[in-house]
């Protein structure tokens, strides 16, 4: 490969596990690797947006100290428009200026992956309002309300392309470093499914659920969706675990046909959908994943590797 290769970074979906993307990007930069293009799905689009705007310092500062109570405040419950949560407050974490920024004005090319609810087609958003694109990409059906963009009703891009390696290649990347946040979620023990959905100790989790139930007081039936016991998962556990299984299978299939040069797979299966209060743990796991794979990454970027398309730990 003559000259410096064009590096693409495919940031995958994974809800709260996506804070690991922060540590991964920081560790890559510390290694001297900076992406030329980024493709992001769901939370990958969210972190990619922050990085391509002004870097990750502000986002990291905001999320590292999140508590379950803070997460509750971020959940703008809106039992209408096809979702339980509007999702706008989560997007506002990216940067204060996200509502005034267009994709085409970013310092690096960023493609945001979403799914057209009408046709099932994969949509790549590369122009227009950044906040709408990110909101659309992370609209997990049934949880976050879908978003209308250019007369299309869009939902989570993880339904069609959870780890957007193919998008990076289409943007001209010679070397693609992909991040799969869902590699170990299906292998979770059943006990883990029943006992952890939002982080923190037992008292903090109880406080979170009591607060969420209070926000849904106007509909007693909806509180049952979140009710938990030791024997059976609740509605959102079942929904999100089912989506996780689907995304894992889609990722495996797509990676078999179009593998990245390096696949990073931080171990985050214990972090659940709205476990945004586990940011510090996820960031550190992302950073450690890059450090463990440092030599493989450098070899692939240098174009001298005999282990191209290697799965990194």
XYZ file of C-alpha atoms in Angstrom:
313
model
C 0.000 0.000 0.000
C 1.864 3.113 -1.166
C 2.063 6.145 1.110
C 0.043 6.635 4.236
C -3.092 4.491 4.237
C -6.447 6.147 4.650
C -7.789 4.921 8.002
C -11.468 4.305 8.642
C -12.994 3.766 12.070
C -16.282 1.859 12.284
C -17.945 2.583 15.632
C -20.607 0.002 16.397
C -23.920 0.086 18.226
C -24.331 -0.927 21.851
C -26.258 1.691 23.862
C -24.475 2.461 27.166
C -21.605 0.159 26.204
C -20.766 2.833 23.637
C -18.829 4.901 26.155
C -16.035 2.425 25.393
C -15.644 4.233 22.055
C -14.265 7.210 24.001
C -11.435 5.168 25.482
C -10.754 3.491 22.128
C -10.406 6.783 20.261
C -8.199 8.246 22.984
C -5.954 5.172 23.032
C -5.666 5.154 19.232
C -4.568 8.790 19.274
C -2.018 8.001 21.998
C -0.656 5.320 19.664
C -0.362 7.895 16.882
C -3.373 6.680 14.905
C -6.018 9.173 13.863
C -8.903 8.167 11.603
C -9.427 9.885 8.253
C -13.094 8.832 8.081
C -15.588 7.605 10.666
C -18.791 5.629 10.283
C -21.028 5.320 13.308
C -24.112 3.330 14.204
C -26.326 4.272 17.151
C -24.103 5.229 20.126
C -21.152 4.916 17.738
C -22.668 7.813 15.797
C -23.058 9.757 19.031
C -19.424 9.383 20.091
C -18.237 9.844 16.503
C -20.147 13.124 16.356
C -18.460 14.392 19.516
C -15.027 13.399 18.219
C -15.487 15.022 14.830
C -16.820 18.230 16.354
C -14.209 19.231 18.932
C -12.719 16.059 20.404
C -13.847 13.983 23.356
C -12.725 15.928 26.441
C -16.082 17.554 27.090
C -18.089 14.381 26.502
C -15.792 12.343 28.740
C -16.034 14.918 31.510
C -19.807 14.833 31.302
C -20.274 11.068 31.308
C -17.537 9.844 33.674
C -19.384 11.049 36.753
C -22.937 10.175 35.724
C -24.999 8.590 38.503
C -28.220 6.577 38.133
C -30.093 9.700 39.233
C -28.383 11.722 36.481
C -29.329 9.057 33.942
C -32.942 9.303 35.046
C -32.882 13.031 34.321
C -31.575 12.288 30.834
C -34.547 10.065 30.036
C -37.095 12.415 28.513
C -40.074 10.077 28.880
C -42.616 10.711 26.156
C -45.201 7.972 25.741
C -46.038 8.951 22.182
C -44.638 8.987 18.666
C -43.701 5.314 18.761
C -41.310 5.257 21.716
C -41.006 5.465 25.492
C -38.120 7.958 25.439
C -37.662 10.991 23.186
C -33.849 10.765 23.385
C -33.060 14.438 22.804
C -31.381 14.940 26.191
C -28.984 12.065 25.557
C -27.942 13.599 22.248
C -27.334 16.918 23.990
C -24.486 15.228 25.883
C -22.427 15.274 22.672
C -21.733 19.003 22.687
C -23.543 22.260 23.374
C -23.355 23.148 19.673
C -24.752 19.910 18.236
C -28.100 21.505 17.386
C -26.309 24.114 15.278
C -23.955 21.784 13.383
C -24.356 20.020 10.047
C -22.665 16.762 9.095
C -20.953 18.351 6.107
C -19.290 20.985 8.325
C -17.427 18.552 10.598
C -13.628 18.466 10.647
C -13.641 14.806 9.525
C -16.045 12.938 7.228
C -18.687 11.221 9.356
C -21.352 8.877 8.017
C -24.237 8.048 10.356
C -26.090 4.776 9.779
C -29.859 4.521 10.276
C -32.679 2.264 9.098
C -35.666 3.348 7.014
C -38.652 1.970 8.920
C -40.793 2.008 5.777
C -38.560 -0.021 3.479
C -35.980 -1.605 5.791
C -33.196 0.004 3.746
C -29.871 1.020 5.231
C -29.518 4.811 5.164
C -26.189 6.661 5.309
C -26.592 10.219 6.556
C -23.738 12.507 5.482
C -25.417 15.879 5.139
C -27.900 17.893 7.169
C -28.442 18.473 10.908
C -26.064 16.422 13.031
C -28.398 16.108 16.019
C -31.224 14.643 13.907
C -28.879 12.140 12.306
C -27.537 10.941 15.649
C -31.025 10.744 17.161
C -32.237 8.703 14.199
C -29.307 6.297 14.357
C -29.856 5.505 18.051
C -33.657 5.117 17.914
C -33.976 1.577 19.250
C -37.521 0.525 18.263
C -39.965 0.503 21.145
C -37.593 2.400 23.440
C -36.608 5.594 21.604
C -39.015 7.416 19.312
C -38.195 7.238 15.581
C -37.034 10.377 13.785
C -38.234 11.852 10.506
C -35.399 12.907 8.181
C -35.993 13.912 4.554
C -39.507 12.413 4.600
C -38.171 9.083 5.890
C -39.043 7.645 9.291
C -35.712 6.409 10.642
C -34.799 4.053 13.466
C -31.652 2.451 14.899
C -28.968 1.691 12.329
C -28.029 -1.406 14.322
C -30.983 -3.190 12.765
C -29.151 -3.345 9.438
C -25.456 -2.569 10.015
C -24.378 -2.773 13.687
C -20.641 -2.389 12.884
C -20.409 -0.239 9.728
C -17.188 -1.549 8.174
C -18.733 -1.416 4.705
C -19.479 2.292 5.114
C -15.834 3.068 5.923
C -14.727 1.227 2.796
C -17.251 3.158 0.721
C -15.780 6.374 2.138
C -12.379 5.354 0.766
C -10.707 3.750 3.789
C -7.723 1.527 3.002
C -7.533 0.155 6.534
C -10.649 -0.281 8.678
C -10.533 -0.569 12.458
C -13.951 -1.744 13.644
C -15.396 -1.789 17.158
C -17.916 -4.474 18.063
C -19.481 -3.744 21.450
C -21.802 -6.737 21.406
C -19.355 -9.619 21.063
C -20.006 -11.168 24.471
C -23.555 -10.125 25.345
C -25.278 -13.264 24.103
C -23.030 -15.457 26.253
C -24.105 -13.661 29.426
C -25.365 -15.890 32.158
C -29.087 -15.785 32.802
C -28.398 -14.526 36.333
C -26.709 -11.455 34.932
C -29.765 -10.734 32.786
C -32.071 -10.882 35.762
C -29.992 -8.794 38.132
C -28.511 -5.893 36.219
C -30.011 -3.363 33.849
C -28.886 -0.066 35.331
C -25.530 0.290 37.108
C -24.682 1.216 40.646
C -25.324 -0.554 43.927
C -28.695 -2.008 44.925
C -29.876 1.196 46.603
C -28.990 3.275 43.540
C -30.778 0.864 41.214
C -33.871 0.891 43.403
C -33.843 4.677 43.415
C -33.567 4.702 39.635
C -36.522 2.369 39.103
C -38.675 4.136 41.661
C -37.973 7.432 39.930
C -38.731 5.984 36.520
C -41.982 4.498 37.780
C -42.906 7.905 39.222
C -42.404 9.475 35.789
C -44.894 6.950 34.417
C -47.560 7.320 37.102
C -50.234 8.388 34.667
C -50.302 4.875 33.229
C -50.156 2.016 35.752
C -49.823 -0.483 32.914
C -46.564 1.074 31.804
C -45.010 0.639 35.239
C -45.394 -3.104 34.739
C -43.064 -2.876 31.758
C -40.252 -1.946 34.149
C -41.226 -4.108 37.116
C -38.505 -6.602 37.990
C -38.137 -9.688 40.092
C -35.468 -12.320 40.634
C -37.045 -14.950 38.387
C -38.112 -13.199 35.199
C -36.729 -10.269 33.172
C -38.930 -7.280 32.486
C -40.245 -6.029 29.159
C -37.200 -3.906 28.344
C -34.781 -6.670 29.339
C -36.507 -9.014 26.907
C -36.728 -6.421 24.143
C -33.148 -5.251 24.344
C -31.679 -8.725 24.780
C -33.591 -9.841 21.697
C -32.230 -6.885 19.725
C -28.727 -7.637 21.007
C -28.974 -11.228 19.769
C -30.200 -10.018 16.385
C -27.406 -7.465 16.078
C -24.792 -10.015 17.074
C -25.968 -12.383 14.336
C -26.109 -9.594 11.736
C -22.603 -8.471 12.700
C -21.198 -11.982 12.340
C -22.802 -12.358 8.933
C -21.614 -9.026 7.596
C -18.116 -9.421 9.006
C -17.802 -12.799 7.264
C -18.391 -11.139 3.905
C -16.515 -7.891 4.550
C -14.154 -8.211 7.545
C -12.297 -5.191 8.889
C -8.511 -5.157 9.050
C -8.720 -5.033 12.847
C -11.739 -5.869 15.009
C -11.728 -4.507 18.558
C -14.040 -6.346 20.961
C -13.988 -4.900 24.498
C -15.687 -7.153 27.041
C -18.787 -5.233 28.036
C -21.549 -7.827 28.162
C -22.431 -7.011 31.775
C -23.253 -3.371 30.891
C -26.917 -3.029 30.012
C -29.056 -0.772 27.826
C -29.364 2.290 30.077
C -26.302 1.607 32.189
C -24.908 5.009 31.230
C -23.654 5.438 34.791
C -20.946 2.841 34.042
C -19.106 5.241 31.753
C -15.773 5.117 33.600
C -15.718 1.325 33.436
C -16.601 1.264 29.739
C -14.059 3.960 28.810
C -11.295 2.120 30.628
C -12.277 -1.156 28.940
C -12.068 0.527 25.541
C -8.661 1.962 26.282
C -7.394 -1.399 27.515
C -8.685 -3.148 24.414
C -6.575 -0.896 22.174
C -3.503 -1.281 24.371
C -3.793 -5.072 24.163
C -4.066 -4.937 20.378
C -1.481 -2.191 19.843
C 1.027 -4.219 17.828
C -1.624 -5.744 15.561
C -3.097 -2.318 14.898
C 0.273 -0.744 14.075
C 1.167 -3.626 11.756
C -2.143 -3.390 9.902
C -1.827 0.379 9.477
C 1.775 0.034 8.320
C 0.667 -2.480 5.720
C 3.245 -5.079 6.830
C 1.014 -7.296 8.919
C 0.700 -11.009 8.439
C -2.311 -10.931 10.746
C -4.575 -8.641 8.760
C -8.237 -8.963 9.743
C -7.311 -10.307 13.133
C -9.774 -10.211 15.999
C -8.322 -8.157 18.823
C -9.122 -8.906 22.478
